[in-house]
Structures are given as structure tokens and as C-alpha cells.
PDB file of C-alpha atoms in Angstrom:
ATOM      1  CA  MET A  54     144.956  29.142 143.415  1.00  0.00           C
ATOM      2  CA  GLU A  55     141.301  29.456 144.207  1.00  0.00           C
ATOM      3  CA  ILE A  56     139.365  28.380 147.305  1.00  0.00           C
ATOM      4  CA  ARG A  57     136.047  26.791 146.587  1.00  0.00           C
ATOM      5  CA  ASN A  58     133.457  24.657 148.315  1.00  0.00           C
ATOM      6  CA  CYS A  59     133.403  20.936 147.246  1.00  0.00           C
ATOM      7  CA  LYS A  60     130.258  20.156 145.162  1.00  0.00           C
ATOM      8  CA  GLU A  61     129.906  16.885 147.071  1.00  0.00           C
ATOM      9  CA  CYS A  62     130.497  17.670 150.718  1.00  0.00           C
ATOM     10  CA  GLY A  63     130.529  21.349 150.855  1.00  0.00           C
ATOM     11  CA  ARG A  64     133.998  21.747 152.505  1.00  0.00           C
ATOM     12  CA  LEU A  65     136.398  24.599 151.361  1.00  0.00           C
ATOM     13  CA  PHE A  66     139.380  23.192 149.419  1.00  0.00           C
ATOM     14  CA  ASN A  67     142.272  24.770 147.063  1.00  0.00           C
ATOM     15  CA  TYR A  68     140.822  24.257 143.792  1.00  0.00           C
ATOM     16  CA  LEU A  69     143.316  23.780 140.931  1.00  0.00           C
ATOM     17  CA  SER A  70     141.413  22.436 137.883  1.00  0.00           C
ATOM     18  CA  GLY A  71     138.894  19.919 136.804  1.00  0.00           C
ATOM     19  CA  ARG A  72     135.746  18.967 138.568  1.00  0.00           C
ATOM     20  CA  PRO A  73     135.218  21.205 141.625  1.00  0.00           C
ATOM     21  CA  ILE A  74     135.447  18.316 144.383  1.00  0.00           C
ATOM     22  CA  CYS A  75     137.942  18.063 147.309  1.00  0.00           C
ATOM     23  CA  PRO A  76     140.671  15.616 147.328  1.00  0.00           C
ATOM     24  CA  ASP A  77     138.810  13.356 149.901  1.00  0.00           C
ATOM     25  CA  CYS A  78     135.799  13.232 147.662  1.00  0.00           C
ATOM     26  CA  LYS A  79     137.911  12.669 144.544  1.00  0.00           C
ATOM     27  CA  GLN A  80     139.404   9.588 146.253  1.00  0.00           C
ATOM     28  CA  LYS A  81     135.927   8.241 147.354  1.00  0.00           C
ATOM     29  CA  LEU A  82     134.752   8.667 143.819  1.00  0.00           C
ATOM     30  CA  GLU A  83     137.945   6.839 142.442  1.00  0.00           C
ATOM     31  CA  ASP A  84     137.360   4.081 144.857  1.00  0.00           C
ATOM     32  CA  LYS A  85     133.777   3.689 143.711  1.00  0.00           C
ATOM     33  CA  PHE A  86     135.064   3.743 140.021  1.00  0.00           C
ATOM     34  CA  MET A  87     137.259   0.728 140.916  1.00  0.00           C
ATOM     35  CA  GLU A  88     134.362  -1.101 142.721  1.00  0.00           C
ATOM     36  CA  VAL A  89     132.099  -0.567 139.677  1.00  0.00           C
ATOM     37  CA  LYS A  90     134.933  -1.605 137.222  1.00  0.00           C
ATOM     38  CA  ASN A  91     135.516  -4.913 139.137  1.00  0.00           C
ATOM     39  CA  TYR A  92     131.659  -5.513 139.488  1.00  0.00           C
ATOM     40  CA  ILE A  93     131.252  -5.105 135.495  1.00  0.00           C
ATOM     41  CA  ARG A  94     134.153  -7.373 134.966  1.00  0.00           C
ATOM     42  CA  GLU A  95     132.756  -9.977 137.333  1.00  0.00           C
ATOM     43  CA  HIS A  96     129.042  -9.745 136.366  1.00  0.00           C
ATOM     44  CA  ARG A  97     129.052  -9.132 132.582  1.00  0.00           C
ATOM     45  CA  GLY A  98     125.374  -9.627 132.179  1.00  0.00           C
ATOM     46  CA  ALA A  99     124.526  -6.876 134.808  1.00  0.00           C
ATOM     47  CA  THR A 100     122.394  -3.962 133.741  1.00  0.00           C
ATOM     48  CA  ILE A 101     123.335  -0.269 134.553  1.00  0.00           C
ATOM     49  CA  GLY A 102     120.603  -0.034 137.176  1.00  0.00           C
ATOM     50  CA  GLU A 103     121.884  -3.357 138.763  1.00  0.00           C
ATOM     51  CA  VAL A 104     125.444  -1.999 138.825  1.00  0.00           C
ATOM     52  CA  ALA A 105     124.264   1.322 140.249  1.00  0.00           C
ATOM     53  CA  GLU A 106     122.226  -0.229 143.024  1.00  0.00           C
ATOM     54  CA  VAL A 107     124.846  -2.720 144.118  1.00  0.00           C
ATOM     55  CA  ASN A 108     127.624  -0.353 144.233  1.00  0.00           C
ATOM     56  CA  GLU A 109     125.662   2.769 145.465  1.00  0.00           C
ATOM     57  CA  VAL A 110     126.585   4.866 142.555  1.00  0.00           C
ATOM     58  CA  ASP A 111     124.274   7.075 140.573  1.00  0.00           C
ATOM     59  CA  THR A 112     123.565   5.797 137.007  1.00  0.00           C
ATOM     60  CA  LYS A 113     124.498   9.198 135.659  1.00  0.00           C
ATOM     61  CA  GLN A 114     128.122   8.783 137.099  1.00  0.00           C
ATOM     62  CA  ILE A 115     128.493   5.283 135.454  1.00  0.00           C
ATOM     63  CA  LYS A 116     127.396   6.837 132.168  1.00  0.00           C
ATOM     64  CA  GLN A 117     129.928   9.671 132.549  1.00  0.00           C
ATOM     65  CA  TRP A 118     132.756   7.087 133.266  1.00  0.00           C
ATOM     66  CA  ILE A 119     131.681   5.325 129.866  1.00  0.00           C
ATOM     67  CA  ARG A 120     131.607   8.631 127.818  1.00  0.00           C
ATOM     68  CA  GLU A 121     134.873   9.523 129.246  1.00  0.00           C
ATOM     69  CA  GLU A 122     136.111   6.030 128.172  1.00  0.00           C
ATOM     70  CA  ARG A 123     137.276   5.227 131.419  1.00  0.00           C
ATOM     71  CA  LEU A 124     134.853   2.324 131.334  1.00  0.00           C
ATOM     72  CA  SER A 125     134.945   0.154 128.107  1.00  0.00           C
ATOM     73  CA  LEU A 126     132.336  -2.556 127.973  1.00  0.00           C
ATOM     74  CA  THR A 127     132.501  -5.929 126.075  1.00  0.00           C
ATOM     75  CA  ASP A 128     130.059  -7.032 123.379  1.00  0.00           C
ATOM     76  CA  ASP A 129     128.370  -9.392 125.846  1.00  0.00           C
ATOM     77  CA  SER A 130     127.549  -6.582 128.342  1.00  0.00           C
ATOM     78  CA  ALA A 131     123.929  -5.628 128.841  1.00  0.00           C
ATOM     79  CA  ILE A 132     125.106  -1.956 129.454  1.00  0.00           C
ATOM     80  CA  THR A 133     124.972   0.320 126.587  1.00  0.00           C
ATOM     81  CA  ILE A 134     124.665   4.167 126.171  1.00  0.00           C
ATOM     82  CA  GLU A 135     123.445   6.246 123.279  1.00  0.00           C
ATOM     83  CA  CYS A 136     125.560   7.959 120.559  1.00  0.00           C
ATOM     84  CA  GLU A 137     125.272  11.735 121.195  1.00  0.00           C
ATOM     85  CA  SER A 138     124.767  12.230 117.497  1.00  0.00           C
ATOM     86  CA  CYS A 139     122.438   9.471 116.168  1.00  0.00           C
ATOM     87  CA  GLY A 140     121.310   7.796 119.211  1.00  0.00           C
ATOM     88  CA  ALA A 141     122.749   4.278 118.327  1.00  0.00           C
ATOM     89  CA  PRO A 142     123.782   1.857 121.163  1.00  0.00           C
ATOM     90  CA  ILE A 143     127.478   2.262 122.096  1.00  0.00           C
ATOM     91  CA  ARG A 144     129.840   0.706 124.624  1.00  0.00           C
ATOM     92  CA  THR A 145     132.293   3.417 125.210  1.00  0.00           C
ATOM     93  CA  GLY A 146     132.960   7.030 124.213  1.00  0.00           C
ATOM     94  CA  ARG A 147     130.559   9.656 123.062  1.00  0.00           C
ATOM     95  CA  PHE A 148     129.933   8.710 119.391  1.00  0.00           C
ATOM     96  CA  CYS A 149     129.397   5.602 117.415  1.00  0.00           C
ATOM     97  CA  LYS A 150     131.978   4.544 114.846  1.00  0.00           C
ATOM     98  CA  GLU A 151     129.985   5.859 111.868  1.00  0.00           C
ATOM     99  CA  CYS A 152     129.407   9.371 113.453  1.00  0.00           C
ATOM    100  CA  ALA A 153     132.997   9.541 114.614  1.00  0.00           C
ATOM    101  CA  ALA A 154     134.311   8.741 110.994  1.00  0.00           C
ATOM    102  CA  LYS A 155     131.873  11.491 109.536  1.00  0.00           C
ATOM    103  CA  MET A 156     133.009  14.061 112.081  1.00  0.00           C
ATOM    104  CA  THR A 157     136.826  13.187 111.478  1.00  0.00           C
ATOM    105  CA  GLU A 158     136.121  13.341 107.614  1.00  0.00           C
ATOM    106  CA  GLY A 159     134.496  16.679 107.845  1.00  0.00           C
ATOM    107  CA  LEU A 160     137.195  18.166 110.104  1.00  0.00           C
ATOM    108  CA  GLU A 161     139.914  16.675 107.540  1.00  0.00           C
ATOM    109  CA  LYS A 162     138.086  18.390 104.622  1.00  0.00           C
ATOM    110  CA  SER A 163     137.723  21.755 106.514  1.00  0.00           C
ATOM    111  CA  ILE A 164     141.363  21.718 107.329  1.00  0.00           C
ATOM    112  CA  ARG A 165     142.410  20.675 103.920  1.00  0.00           C
ATOM    113  CA  LYS A 166     140.354  23.044 101.982  1.00  0.00           C
ATOM    114  CA  PRO A 167     142.042  26.251 103.213  1.00  0.00           C
ATOM    115  CA  GLN A 168     145.455  24.956 102.700  1.00  0.00           C
ATOM    116  CA  VAL A 169     144.691  24.136  98.937  1.00  0.00           C
ATOM    117  CA  GLU A 170     143.443  27.535  98.401  1.00  0.00           C
ATOM    118  CA  THR A 171     146.202  29.220  99.986  1.00  0.00           C
ATOM    119  CA  ALA A 172     148.711  27.187  98.011  1.00  0.00           C
ATOM    120  CA  ARG A 173     146.834  28.246  94.714  1.00  0.00           C
ATOM    121  CA  LYS A 174     146.815  31.901  95.670  1.00  0.00           C
ATOM    122  CA  ASP A 175     150.695  31.699  96.415  1.00  0.00           C
ATOM    123  CA  MET A 176     151.205  30.033  92.981  1.00  0.00           C
ATOM    124  CA  ARG A 177     149.104  32.729  91.212  1.00  0.00           C
ATOM    125  CA  ASP A 178     150.821  35.724  92.852  1.00  0.00           C
ATOM    126  CA  ARG A 179     154.406  34.431  92.654  1.00  0.00           C
ATOM    127  CA  ASP A 180     154.956  35.114  88.942  1.00  0.00           C
ATOM    128  CA  ARG A 181     153.333  38.502  88.496  1.00  0.00           C
ATOM    129  CA  MET A 182     155.070  41.590  87.675  1.00  0.00           C
ATOM    130  CA  ARG A 183     154.942  44.340  90.130  1.00  0.00           C
ATOM    131  CA  PHE A 184     155.078  48.148  89.796  1.00  0.00           C
ATOM    132  CA  LEU A 185     156.210  50.581  92.340  1.00  0.00           C
ATOM    133  CA  ASP A 186     154.075  53.735  92.531  1.00  0.00           C
ATOM    134  CA  LYS A 187     156.218  56.977  92.415  1.00  0.00           C
ATOM    135  CA  HIS A 188     154.627  59.921  94.295  1.00  0.00           C
TER     136      HIS A 188
END
């Protein structure tokens, strides 16, 4: 267990994992999250600036909640963030559907390829005759 200073209030606390903020500040942040979530639900046409101003939360924090998929916005919401790969507007997460599909396909190919090569090598080496060297 580590003792750290809270990034928000500066108080010392026992740090376990995650963001380095004390339990009190975590609870305040969670309360703000619920306020923002309820405000967005009730005011679907609100912009991110309006939500931030009314709820006294930084727009960066709101964007972080959206990227973490804690906030998921409806299609009629005025709030969007940019896909980290292509810059397309998205409503939740880090990547648009197209970029996520491309990354998934690329990962699947990179995983599949070594397995196929290993299987071929195993088949090729299995039926060979082997000789022992006598020294």
C-alpha cells in the first residue's frame, strides 16, 4: 500500500489503484457523474458546454466519461466526441464502428497467422526421419 497526495485536494491517502484521488474526491466525482447523467437524460438537446456549465464539471471530464463508455448518448443528443483514429463524430467509446472493426480484423489476422504457420511446421516436421549422431 502506498501513501500519495490526492490530485484534487492534496490530502494524503492510502493509494491502491486507479486514478490517484482520495475516497472523498472519488465520491464527489461520482456524485457529479450522476448529476451529469441525469441532466443529459432530461435535456437531450444540451451541448457539452451547457452540460459542463450547469453541472460545474470540466468538459474534459465529460469527454472522459464518454470515452470510458460510462456515458452513452442517444442519436438525438447534440453531444459528440471524435473517433481517436479517423476523427468521425461518435457518441460513446474511443473509436467509430468502422475503425473498431478494422482494428479487430487486424488483431484477428495477426493472431491467426502465427497459429497457421506453427501448424504447417508441425505437420512438416512430424513425418521426417531422424538420425542420432554417434560420437
